[in-house]
Amino acid sequence: MSRTPLISGNWKMHLNHLEAIQLCQKLSYELARHRYDQVEVSLHPPFVDLRSCQTVIDVDRLEFKLGAQNCHDQNQGAFTGEVSPTMLAKLDVTYVIVGHSERRALFGETDEIVAAKAAAVAKQGMTPIVCVGETLEDREAGRATNVVTTQLRGSLAKLTRAQFETLVVAYEPVWAIGTGRNASPVDAQDMCARARRVIDEIRPGTGSLVRVQYGGSVKPVNAPELLGQTDIDGALVGGASLDATQFARIVNAAR
Ligand code: PEP
């Protein structure tokens, strides 16, 4: 089963809209030197940068897909400070990250909330990138697999079978995010393969269709080995996605 690798840049709370435009342009310049038609690239700027990035991608005909980092599960209402799935769809957003570990840990997002967001995103024709991953404490206590399985079952609970077919799951061990300490390729492969089996148990026949990304301190130096694993279909990249040269090298490693 061939799954097109997806390399996603999560810019987190970095870059104002002018800096965001510059990074889109620099990245397109860097990538022009490589062939990357076998790889999909999504960029996830902060909400306030989306319109500017959408415009530059559209006007300069850049090959990137636009992504968001989060959204609400309702399409409108009295939810001060929130952004809805319909607003994102109108900006040509293709991928929305939901359940990133920073949202789970810092903003109290439970599997139930993540499930509602994933379903709301998919309902608007966008693809959720559903994040799961264990903490260091979980791993050291030998419960990493159980934690990830429970997160998958809870977070994917509201998606239909058709929505599973285009779904993206990101396995991101919390202890590897922003620490410079990536999971070993063997451990990352094991957990991504396990995630695929769980997905297939939830919706039989979809395990081989869903793309499973690895995330957590992906850099040009470790990308080739991580992305070379059978069950790893791309990467969710934080820190290194803010540097056009490094990000382009990671994209290149996915070819
Ligand atoms: C992330 O933000 O999802 C992430 C994986 O960050 P980093 O690549 O910096 O570890």
PDB file of C-alpha atoms and ligand atoms in Angstrom:
ATOM      1  CA  MET A   1       0.000   0.000   0.000  1.00  0.00           C
ATOM      2  CA  SER A   2       1.639   3.267  -1.027  1.00  0.00           C
ATOM      3  CA  ARG A   3       0.967   6.244   1.206  1.00  0.00           C
ATOM      4  CA  THR A   4       2.321   9.650   0.166  1.00  0.00           C
ATOM      5  CA  PRO A   5       4.537  10.936   2.986  1.00  0.00           C
ATOM      6  CA  LEU A   6       3.323  14.108   4.646  1.00  0.00           C
ATOM      7  CA  ILE A   7       5.839  16.481   6.226  1.00  0.00           C
ATOM      8  CA  SER A   8       4.095  19.088   8.373  1.00  0.00           C
ATOM      9  CA  GLY A   9       5.680  22.190   9.858  1.00  0.00           C
ATOM     10  CA  ASN A  10       4.123  23.222  13.171  1.00  0.00           C
ATOM     11  CA  TRP A  11       5.235  26.813  13.675  1.00  0.00           C
ATOM     12  CA  LYS A  12       3.537  27.001  17.102  1.00  0.00           C
ATOM     13  CA  MET A  13       3.365  30.560  18.498  1.00  0.00           C
ATOM     14  CA  HIS A  14       6.207  31.889  16.336  1.00  0.00           C
ATOM     15  CA  LEU A  15       6.382  34.445  13.492  1.00  0.00           C
ATOM     16  CA  ASN A  16       4.147  37.426  12.770  1.00  0.00           C
ATOM     17  CA  HIS A  17       2.388  37.573   9.404  1.00  0.00           C
ATOM     18  CA  LEU A  18       5.292  39.318   7.629  1.00  0.00           C
ATOM     19  CA  GLU A  19       7.814  36.793   8.944  1.00  0.00           C
ATOM     20  CA  ALA A  20       5.424  33.998   7.965  1.00  0.00           C
ATOM     21  CA  ILE A  21       5.293  35.225   4.352  1.00  0.00           C
ATOM     22  CA  GLN A  22       9.096  35.341   4.288  1.00  0.00           C
ATOM     23  CA  LEU A  23       9.379  31.778   5.572  1.00  0.00           C
ATOM     24  CA  CYS A  24       6.915  30.513   2.907  1.00  0.00           C
ATOM     25  CA  GLN A  25       9.005  32.192   0.226  1.00  0.00           C
ATOM     26  CA  LYS A  26      12.360  31.022   1.599  1.00  0.00           C
ATOM     27  CA  LEU A  27      11.056  27.504   1.871  1.00  0.00           C
ATOM     28  CA  SER A  28       9.792  27.505  -1.674  1.00  0.00           C
ATOM     29  CA  TYR A  29      13.223  28.718  -2.828  1.00  0.00           C
ATOM     30  CA  GLU A  30      14.975  25.950  -0.843  1.00  0.00           C
ATOM     31  CA  LEU A  31      12.628  23.267  -2.101  1.00  0.00           C
ATOM     32  CA  ALA A  32      12.879  24.391  -5.718  1.00  0.00           C
ATOM     33  CA  ARG A  33      16.334  22.818  -5.741  1.00  0.00           C
ATOM     34  CA  HIS A  34      14.881  19.431  -4.861  1.00  0.00           C
ATOM     35  CA  ARG A  35      12.188  17.323  -6.435  1.00  0.00           C
ATOM     36  CA  TYR A  36       9.468  16.730  -3.925  1.00  0.00           C
ATOM     37  CA  ASP A  37       6.469  15.734  -5.977  1.00  0.00           C
ATOM     38  CA  GLN A  38       6.403  12.416  -4.099  1.00  0.00           C
ATOM     39  CA  VAL A  39       5.960  14.219  -0.782  1.00  0.00           C
ATOM     40  CA  GLU A  40       3.189  16.445   0.551  1.00  0.00           C
ATOM     41  CA  VAL A  41       4.199  19.445   2.637  1.00  0.00           C
ATOM     42  CA  SER A  42       1.851  21.268   4.999  1.00  0.00           C
ATOM     43  CA  LEU A  43       2.616  24.492   6.851  1.00  0.00           C
ATOM     44  CA  HIS A  44       0.820  25.308  10.102  1.00  0.00           C
ATOM     45  CA  PRO A  45       1.295  28.977  11.000  1.00  0.00           C
ATOM     46  CA  PRO A  46      -0.484  30.772  13.855  1.00  0.00           C
ATOM     47  CA  PHE A  47      -4.108  31.740  13.078  1.00  0.00           C
ATOM     48  CA  VAL A  48      -3.281  35.403  12.459  1.00  0.00           C
ATOM     49  CA  ASP A  49      -0.813  34.431   9.705  1.00  0.00           C
ATOM     50  CA  LEU A  50      -3.157  32.128   7.798  1.00  0.00           C
ATOM     51  CA  ARG A  51      -4.630  34.696   5.428  1.00  0.00           C
ATOM     52  CA  SER A  52      -1.182  36.014   4.471  1.00  0.00           C
ATOM     53  CA  CYS A  53       0.182  32.514   3.908  1.00  0.00           C
ATOM     54  CA  GLN A  54      -2.911  31.546   1.918  1.00  0.00           C
ATOM     55  CA  THR A  55      -2.375  34.567  -0.342  1.00  0.00           C
ATOM     56  CA  VAL A  56       1.323  33.920  -0.950  1.00  0.00           C
ATOM     57  CA  ILE A  57       0.719  30.204  -1.608  1.00  0.00           C
ATOM     58  CA  ASP A  58      -2.045  31.105  -4.047  1.00  0.00           C
ATOM     59  CA  VAL A  59      -0.390  34.036  -5.855  1.00  0.00           C
ATOM     60  CA  ASP A  60       3.077  32.447  -6.102  1.00  0.00           C
ATOM     61  CA  ARG A  61       1.560  29.016  -6.836  1.00  0.00           C
ATOM     62  CA  LEU A  62       3.577  27.345  -4.077  1.00  0.00           C
ATOM     63  CA  GLU A  63       3.246  23.609  -3.631  1.00  0.00           C
ATOM     64  CA  PHE A  64       2.423  23.752   0.057  1.00  0.00           C
ATOM     65  CA  LYS A  65      -0.821  22.799   1.747  1.00  0.00           C
ATOM     66  CA  LEU A  66      -2.025  25.243   4.348  1.00  0.00           C
ATOM     67  CA  GLY A  67      -2.606  23.903   7.845  1.00  0.00           C
ATOM     68  CA  ALA A  68      -3.838  25.124  11.216  1.00  0.00           C
ATOM     69  CA  GLN A  69      -2.649  24.164  14.692  1.00  0.00           C
ATOM     70  CA  ASN A  70      -6.010  23.860  16.415  1.00  0.00           C
ATOM     71  CA  CYS A  71      -9.672  24.879  16.146  1.00  0.00           C
ATOM     72  CA  HIS A  72     -12.950  24.818  18.058  1.00  0.00           C
ATOM     73  CA  ASP A  73     -15.472  22.028  17.522  1.00  0.00           C
ATOM     74  CA  GLN A  74     -18.384  24.436  16.861  1.00  0.00           C
ATOM     75  CA  ASN A  75     -18.833  26.409  13.669  1.00  0.00           C
ATOM     76  CA  GLN A  76     -19.948  29.602  15.399  1.00  0.00           C
ATOM     77  CA  GLY A  77     -21.110  30.961  18.725  1.00  0.00           C
ATOM     78  CA  ALA A  78     -20.174  32.784  21.889  1.00  0.00           C
ATOM     79  CA  PHE A  79     -16.703  31.304  22.270  1.00  0.00           C
ATOM     80  CA  THR A  80     -14.468  34.319  22.796  1.00  0.00           C
ATOM     81  CA  GLY A  81     -11.030  33.936  21.288  1.00  0.00           C
ATOM     82  CA  GLU A  82     -11.779  30.742  19.368  1.00  0.00           C
ATOM     83  CA  VAL A  83     -11.577  29.948  15.642  1.00  0.00           C
ATOM     84  CA  SER A  84     -14.064  27.637  13.930  1.00  0.00           C
ATOM     85  CA  PRO A  85     -13.618  24.853  11.367  1.00  0.00           C
ATOM     86  CA  THR A  86     -15.747  26.720   8.807  1.00  0.00           C
ATOM     87  CA  MET A  87     -13.483  29.785   9.116  1.00  0.00           C
ATOM     88  CA  LEU A  88     -10.452  27.587   8.444  1.00  0.00           C
ATOM     89  CA  ALA A  89     -12.080  25.836   5.492  1.00  0.00           C
ATOM     90  CA  LYS A  90     -12.835  29.236   3.952  1.00  0.00           C
ATOM     91  CA  LEU A  91      -9.089  30.020   4.094  1.00  0.00           C
ATOM     92  CA  ASP A  92      -8.306  26.896   2.035  1.00  0.00           C
ATOM     93  CA  VAL A  93      -6.882  25.099   5.040  1.00  0.00           C
ATOM     94  CA  THR A  94      -6.335  21.417   4.225  1.00  0.00           C
ATOM     95  CA  TYR A  95      -4.937  19.976   7.480  1.00  0.00           C
ATOM     96  CA  VAL A  96      -5.743  20.839  11.095  1.00  0.00           C
ATOM     97  CA  ILE A  97      -3.614  19.544  13.969  1.00  0.00           C
ATOM     98  CA  VAL A  98      -5.820  18.417  16.849  1.00  0.00           C
ATOM     99  CA  GLY A  99      -4.821  17.139  20.266  1.00  0.00           C
ATOM    100  CA  HIS A 100      -1.200  18.284  20.132  1.00  0.00           C
ATOM    101  CA  SER A 101       0.411  17.373  23.471  1.00  0.00           C
ATOM    102  CA  GLU A 102       0.837  21.066  24.305  1.00  0.00           C
ATOM    103  CA  ARG A 103      -2.939  21.521  23.962  1.00  0.00           C
ATOM    104  CA  ARG A 104      -3.584  18.393  26.005  1.00  0.00           C
ATOM    105  CA  ALA A 105      -1.130  19.365  28.777  1.00  0.00           C
ATOM    106  CA  LEU A 106      -1.470  23.171  28.881  1.00  0.00           C
ATOM    107  CA  PHE A 107      -5.086  23.679  27.803  1.00  0.00           C
ATOM    108  CA  GLY A 108      -6.754  20.622  29.329  1.00  0.00           C
ATOM    109  CA  GLU A 109      -7.820  18.931  26.102  1.00  0.00           C
ATOM    110  CA  THR A 110      -9.169  15.449  26.784  1.00  0.00           C
ATOM    111  CA  ASP A 111      -9.637  12.641  24.264  1.00  0.00           C
ATOM    112  CA  GLU A 112     -13.327  13.573  24.177  1.00  0.00           C
ATOM    113  CA  ILE A 113     -12.557  17.176  23.218  1.00  0.00           C
ATOM    114  CA  VAL A 114     -10.020  16.011  20.633  1.00  0.00           C
ATOM    115  CA  ALA A 115     -12.604  13.602  19.175  1.00  0.00           C
ATOM    116  CA  ALA A 116     -15.157  16.416  18.810  1.00  0.00           C
ATOM    117  CA  LYS A 117     -12.573  18.658  17.121  1.00  0.00           C
ATOM    118  CA  ALA A 118     -11.402  15.903  14.753  1.00  0.00           C
ATOM    119  CA  ALA A 119     -14.994  15.203  13.701  1.00  0.00           C
ATOM    120  CA  ALA A 120     -15.756  18.914  13.231  1.00  0.00           C
ATOM    121  CA  VAL A 121     -12.649  19.353  11.060  1.00  0.00           C
ATOM    122  CA  ALA A 122     -13.450  16.319   8.925  1.00  0.00           C
ATOM    123  CA  LYS A 123     -17.073  17.460   8.515  1.00  0.00           C
ATOM    124  CA  GLN A 124     -15.803  20.609   6.779  1.00  0.00           C
ATOM    125  CA  GLY A 125     -13.817  18.522   4.286  1.00  0.00           C
ATOM    126  CA  MET A 126     -10.454  19.156   5.955  1.00  0.00           C
ATOM    127  CA  THR A 127      -8.156  16.454   7.320  1.00  0.00           C
ATOM    128  CA  PRO A 128      -7.404  16.274  11.023  1.00  0.00           C
ATOM    129  CA  ILE A 129      -3.863  15.400  12.084  1.00  0.00           C
ATOM    130  CA  VAL A 130      -4.676  13.703  15.375  1.00  0.00           C
ATOM    131  CA  CYS A 131      -1.763  13.717  17.828  1.00  0.00           C
ATOM    132  CA  VAL A 132      -1.125  11.031  20.410  1.00  0.00           C
ATOM    133  CA  GLY A 133       1.902  10.177  22.533  1.00  0.00           C
ATOM    134  CA  GLU A 134       3.039   9.083  25.956  1.00  0.00           C
ATOM    135  CA  THR A 135       4.914  11.052  28.611  1.00  0.00           C
ATOM    136  CA  LEU A 136       8.327   9.986  29.918  1.00  0.00           C
ATOM    137  CA  GLU A 137       6.634   8.804  33.108  1.00  0.00           C
ATOM    138  CA  ASP A 138       4.293   6.598  31.049  1.00  0.00           C
ATOM    139  CA  ARG A 139       7.200   5.145  29.097  1.00  0.00           C
ATOM    140  CA  GLU A 140       9.301   4.451  32.158  1.00  0.00           C
ATOM    141  CA  ALA A 141       6.346   2.768  33.831  1.00  0.00           C
ATOM    142  CA  GLY A 142       5.945   0.494  30.792  1.00  0.00           C
ATOM    143  CA  ARG A 143       2.519   1.866  29.837  1.00  0.00           C
ATOM    144  CA  ALA A 144       3.385   3.756  26.629  1.00  0.00           C
ATOM    145  CA  THR A 145       1.475   1.349  24.396  1.00  0.00           C
ATOM    146  CA  ASN A 146      -1.617   1.388  26.617  1.00  0.00           C
ATOM    147  CA  VAL A 147      -1.627   5.188  26.785  1.00  0.00           C
ATOM    148  CA  VAL A 148      -1.341   5.588  23.010  1.00  0.00           C
ATOM    149  CA  THR A 149      -4.006   2.922  22.401  1.00  0.00           C
ATOM    150  CA  THR A 150      -6.427   4.631  24.796  1.00  0.00           C
ATOM    151  CA  GLN A 151      -5.758   8.035  23.207  1.00  0.00           C
ATOM    152  CA  LEU A 152      -6.394   6.623  19.731  1.00  0.00           C
ATOM    153  CA  ARG A 153      -9.626   4.914  20.727  1.00  0.00           C
ATOM    154  CA  GLY A 154     -10.909   8.061  22.451  1.00  0.00           C
ATOM    155  CA  SER A 155      -9.681  10.660  19.958  1.00  0.00           C
ATOM    156  CA  LEU A 156     -10.887   8.854  16.831  1.00  0.00           C
ATOM    157  CA  ALA A 157     -14.237   7.806  18.301  1.00  0.00           C
ATOM    158  CA  LYS A 158     -16.390  10.238  16.327  1.00  0.00           C
ATOM    159  CA  LEU A 159     -14.962   9.773  12.820  1.00  0.00           C
ATOM    160  CA  THR A 160     -16.839   7.867  10.146  1.00  0.00           C
ATOM    161  CA  ARG A 161     -15.269   5.098   8.128  1.00  0.00           C
ATOM    162  CA  ALA A 162     -14.933   7.385   5.088  1.00  0.00           C
ATOM    163  CA  GLN A 163     -13.191   9.985   7.265  1.00  0.00           C
ATOM    164  CA  PHE A 164     -10.735   7.330   8.494  1.00  0.00           C
ATOM    165  CA  GLU A 165      -9.631   6.737   4.919  1.00  0.00           C
ATOM    166  CA  THR A 166      -7.989  10.173   4.657  1.00  0.00           C
ATOM    167  CA  LEU A 167      -7.036  10.559   8.311  1.00  0.00           C
ATOM    168  CA  VAL A 168      -3.530  11.469   9.528  1.00  0.00           C
ATOM    169  CA  VAL A 169      -2.316  10.388  12.972  1.00  0.00           C
ATOM    170  CA  ALA A 170       0.864  11.810  14.490  1.00  0.00           C
ATOM    171  CA  TYR A 171       2.668   9.701  17.059  1.00  0.00           C
ATOM    172  CA  GLU A 172       4.570  12.207  19.163  1.00  0.00           C
ATOM    173  CA  PRO A 173       6.154  10.976  22.385  1.00  0.00           C
ATOM    174  CA  VAL A 174       5.835  13.959  24.727  1.00  0.00           C
ATOM    175  CA  TRP A 175       9.378  13.509  26.037  1.00  0.00           C
ATOM    176  CA  ALA A 176      10.753  13.947  22.509  1.00  0.00           C
ATOM    177  CA  ILE A 177       8.949  17.201  21.664  1.00  0.00           C
ATOM    178  CA  GLY A 178      11.267  20.194  21.703  1.00  0.00           C
ATOM    179  CA  THR A 179      13.893  18.317  23.723  1.00  0.00           C
ATOM    180  CA  GLY A 180      16.409  17.389  21.030  1.00  0.00           C
ATOM    181  CA  ARG A 181      15.919  13.753  22.060  1.00  0.00           C
ATOM    182  CA  ASN A 182      14.084  11.796  19.364  1.00  0.00           C
ATOM    183  CA  ALA A 183      12.618   8.303  19.729  1.00  0.00           C
ATOM    184  CA  SER A 184      14.902   5.698  18.214  1.00  0.00           C
ATOM    185  CA  PRO A 185      13.808   4.666  14.719  1.00  0.00           C
ATOM    186  CA  VAL A 186      13.037   1.170  16.060  1.00  0.00           C
ATOM    187  CA  ASP A 187      10.850   2.464  18.910  1.00  0.00           C
ATOM    188  CA  ALA A 188       9.117   4.981  16.621  1.00  0.00           C
ATOM    189  CA  GLN A 189       8.457   2.252  14.044  1.00  0.00           C
ATOM    190  CA  ASP A 190       7.087  -0.096  16.736  1.00  0.00           C
ATOM    191  CA  MET A 191       4.641   2.479  18.052  1.00  0.00           C
ATOM    192  CA  CYS A 192       3.536   3.658  14.597  1.00  0.00           C
ATOM    193  CA  ALA A 193       2.923   0.025  13.575  1.00  0.00           C
ATOM    194  CA  ARG A 194       0.976  -0.507  16.805  1.00  0.00           C
ATOM    195  CA  ALA A 195      -1.072   2.649  16.101  1.00  0.00           C
ATOM    196  CA  ARG A 196      -1.878   1.315  12.641  1.00  0.00           C
ATOM    197  CA  ARG A 197      -3.114  -1.971  14.136  1.00  0.00           C
ATOM    198  CA  VAL A 198      -5.324  -0.106  16.619  1.00  0.00           C
ATOM    199  CA  ILE A 199      -6.743   2.019  13.783  1.00  0.00           C
ATOM    200  CA  ASP A 200      -7.515  -1.162  11.866  1.00  0.00           C
ATOM    201  CA  GLU A 201      -9.256  -2.618  14.910  1.00  0.00           C
ATOM    202  CA  ILE A 202     -11.415   0.505  15.259  1.00  0.00           C
ATOM    203  CA  ARG A 203     -12.352   0.622  11.555  1.00  0.00           C
ATOM    204  CA  PRO A 204     -11.372  -2.637   9.875  1.00  0.00           C
ATOM    205  CA  GLY A 205      -9.656  -2.194   6.537  1.00  0.00           C
ATOM    206  CA  THR A 206      -8.413   1.367   7.153  1.00  0.00           C
ATOM    207  CA  GLY A 207      -5.119   0.615   8.922  1.00  0.00           C
ATOM    208  CA  SER A 208      -3.189   0.448   5.671  1.00  0.00           C
ATOM    209  CA  LEU A 209      -4.738   3.712   4.387  1.00  0.00           C
ATOM    210  CA  VAL A 210      -4.159   6.053   7.335  1.00  0.00           C
ATOM    211  CA  ARG A 211      -0.914   8.009   7.288  1.00  0.00           C
ATOM    212  CA  VAL A 212       0.978   7.824  10.571  1.00  0.00           C
ATOM    213  CA  GLN A 213       3.548  10.555  11.143  1.00  0.00           C
ATOM    214  CA  TYR A 214       6.291  10.545  13.736  1.00  0.00           C
ATOM    215  CA  GLY A 215       6.966  13.794  15.630  1.00  0.00           C
ATOM    216  CA  GLY A 216       9.514  14.727  18.269  1.00  0.00           C
ATOM    217  CA  SER A 217      12.859  16.435  17.584  1.00  0.00           C
ATOM    218  CA  VAL A 218      12.955  15.490  13.897  1.00  0.00           C
ATOM    219  CA  LYS A 219      16.049  17.117  12.363  1.00  0.00           C
ATOM    220  CA  PRO A 220      17.900  16.695   9.056  1.00  0.00           C
ATOM    221  CA  VAL A 221      20.364  14.357  10.782  1.00  0.00           C
ATOM    222  CA  ASN A 222      17.778  11.843  12.060  1.00  0.00           C
ATOM    223  CA  ALA A 223      15.074  12.280   9.375  1.00  0.00           C
ATOM    224  CA  PRO A 224      16.408   9.757   6.828  1.00  0.00           C
ATOM    225  CA  GLU A 225      16.401   6.851   9.275  1.00  0.00           C
ATOM    226  CA  LEU A 226      13.084   7.758  10.913  1.00  0.00           C
ATOM    227  CA  LEU A 227      11.337   8.354   7.595  1.00  0.00           C
ATOM    228  CA  GLY A 228      12.802   5.163   6.171  1.00  0.00           C
ATOM    229  CA  GLN A 229      10.719   3.015   8.554  1.00  0.00           C
ATOM    230  CA  THR A 230       7.893   1.008   7.003  1.00  0.00           C
ATOM    231  CA  ASP A 231       5.085   2.398   9.153  1.00  0.00           C
ATOM    232  CA  ILE A 232       6.251   6.028   9.364  1.00  0.00           C
ATOM    233  CA  ASP A 233       4.552   8.076   6.654  1.00  0.00           C
ATOM    234  CA  GLY A 234       6.036  11.480   7.344  1.00  0.00           C
ATOM    235  CA  ALA A 235       6.847  13.811  10.192  1.00  0.00           C
ATOM    236  CA  LEU A 236       5.290  16.521  12.298  1.00  0.00           C
ATOM    237  CA  VAL A 237       8.139  18.974  12.776  1.00  0.00           C
ATOM    238  CA  GLY A 238       8.266  21.787  15.327  1.00  0.00           C
ATOM    239  CA  GLY A 239      11.582  23.593  15.880  1.00  0.00           C
ATOM    240  CA  ALA A 240      13.241  22.578  12.618  1.00  0.00           C
ATOM    241  CA  SER A 241      10.262  23.816  10.582  1.00  0.00           C
ATOM    242  CA  LEU A 242      11.165  27.418  11.437  1.00  0.00           C
ATOM    243  CA  ASP A 243      14.406  27.118   9.485  1.00  0.00           C
ATOM    244  CA  ALA A 244      13.822  26.855   5.726  1.00  0.00           C
ATOM    245  CA  THR A 245      17.096  25.027   5.042  1.00  0.00           C
ATOM    246  CA  GLN A 246      16.578  22.431   7.763  1.00  0.00           C
ATOM    247  CA  PHE A 247      12.925  21.884   6.880  1.00  0.00           C
ATOM    248  CA  ALA A 248      13.749  21.471   3.182  1.00  0.00           C
ATOM    249  CA  ARG A 249      16.357  18.845   4.100  1.00  0.00           C
ATOM    250  CA  ILE A 250      13.746  16.938   6.102  1.00  0.00           C
ATOM    251  CA  VAL A 251      11.308  17.106   3.165  1.00  0.00           C
ATOM    252  CA  ASN A 252      14.070  15.879   0.913  1.00  0.00           C
ATOM    253  CA  ALA A 253      14.731  12.942   3.247  1.00  0.00           C
ATOM    254  CA  ALA A 254      11.111  11.818   2.791  1.00  0.00           C
ATOM    255  CA  ARG A 255      11.376  11.388  -0.964  1.00  0.00           C
TER     256      ARG A 255
HETATM  257  C1  PEP B   1       5.862  19.413  17.580  1.00  0.00           C
HETATM  258  O1  PEP B   1       5.681  20.572  17.901  1.00  0.00           O
HETATM  259  O2  PEP B   1       4.902  18.712  17.279  1.00  0.00           O
HETATM  260  C2  PEP B   1       7.225  18.887  17.576  1.00  0.00           C
HETATM  261  C3  PEP B   1       7.398  17.649  17.227  1.00  0.00           C
HETATM  262  O3  PEP B   1       8.231  19.753  17.931  1.00  0.00           O
HETATM  263  P1  PEP B   1       9.818  19.489  17.760  1.00  0.00           P
HETATM  264  O4  PEP B   1      10.048  19.026  16.341  1.00  0.00           O
HETATM  265  O5  PEP B   1      10.454  20.801  18.042  1.00  0.00           O
HETATM  266  O6  PEP B   1      10.193  18.432  18.735  1.00  0.00           O
END
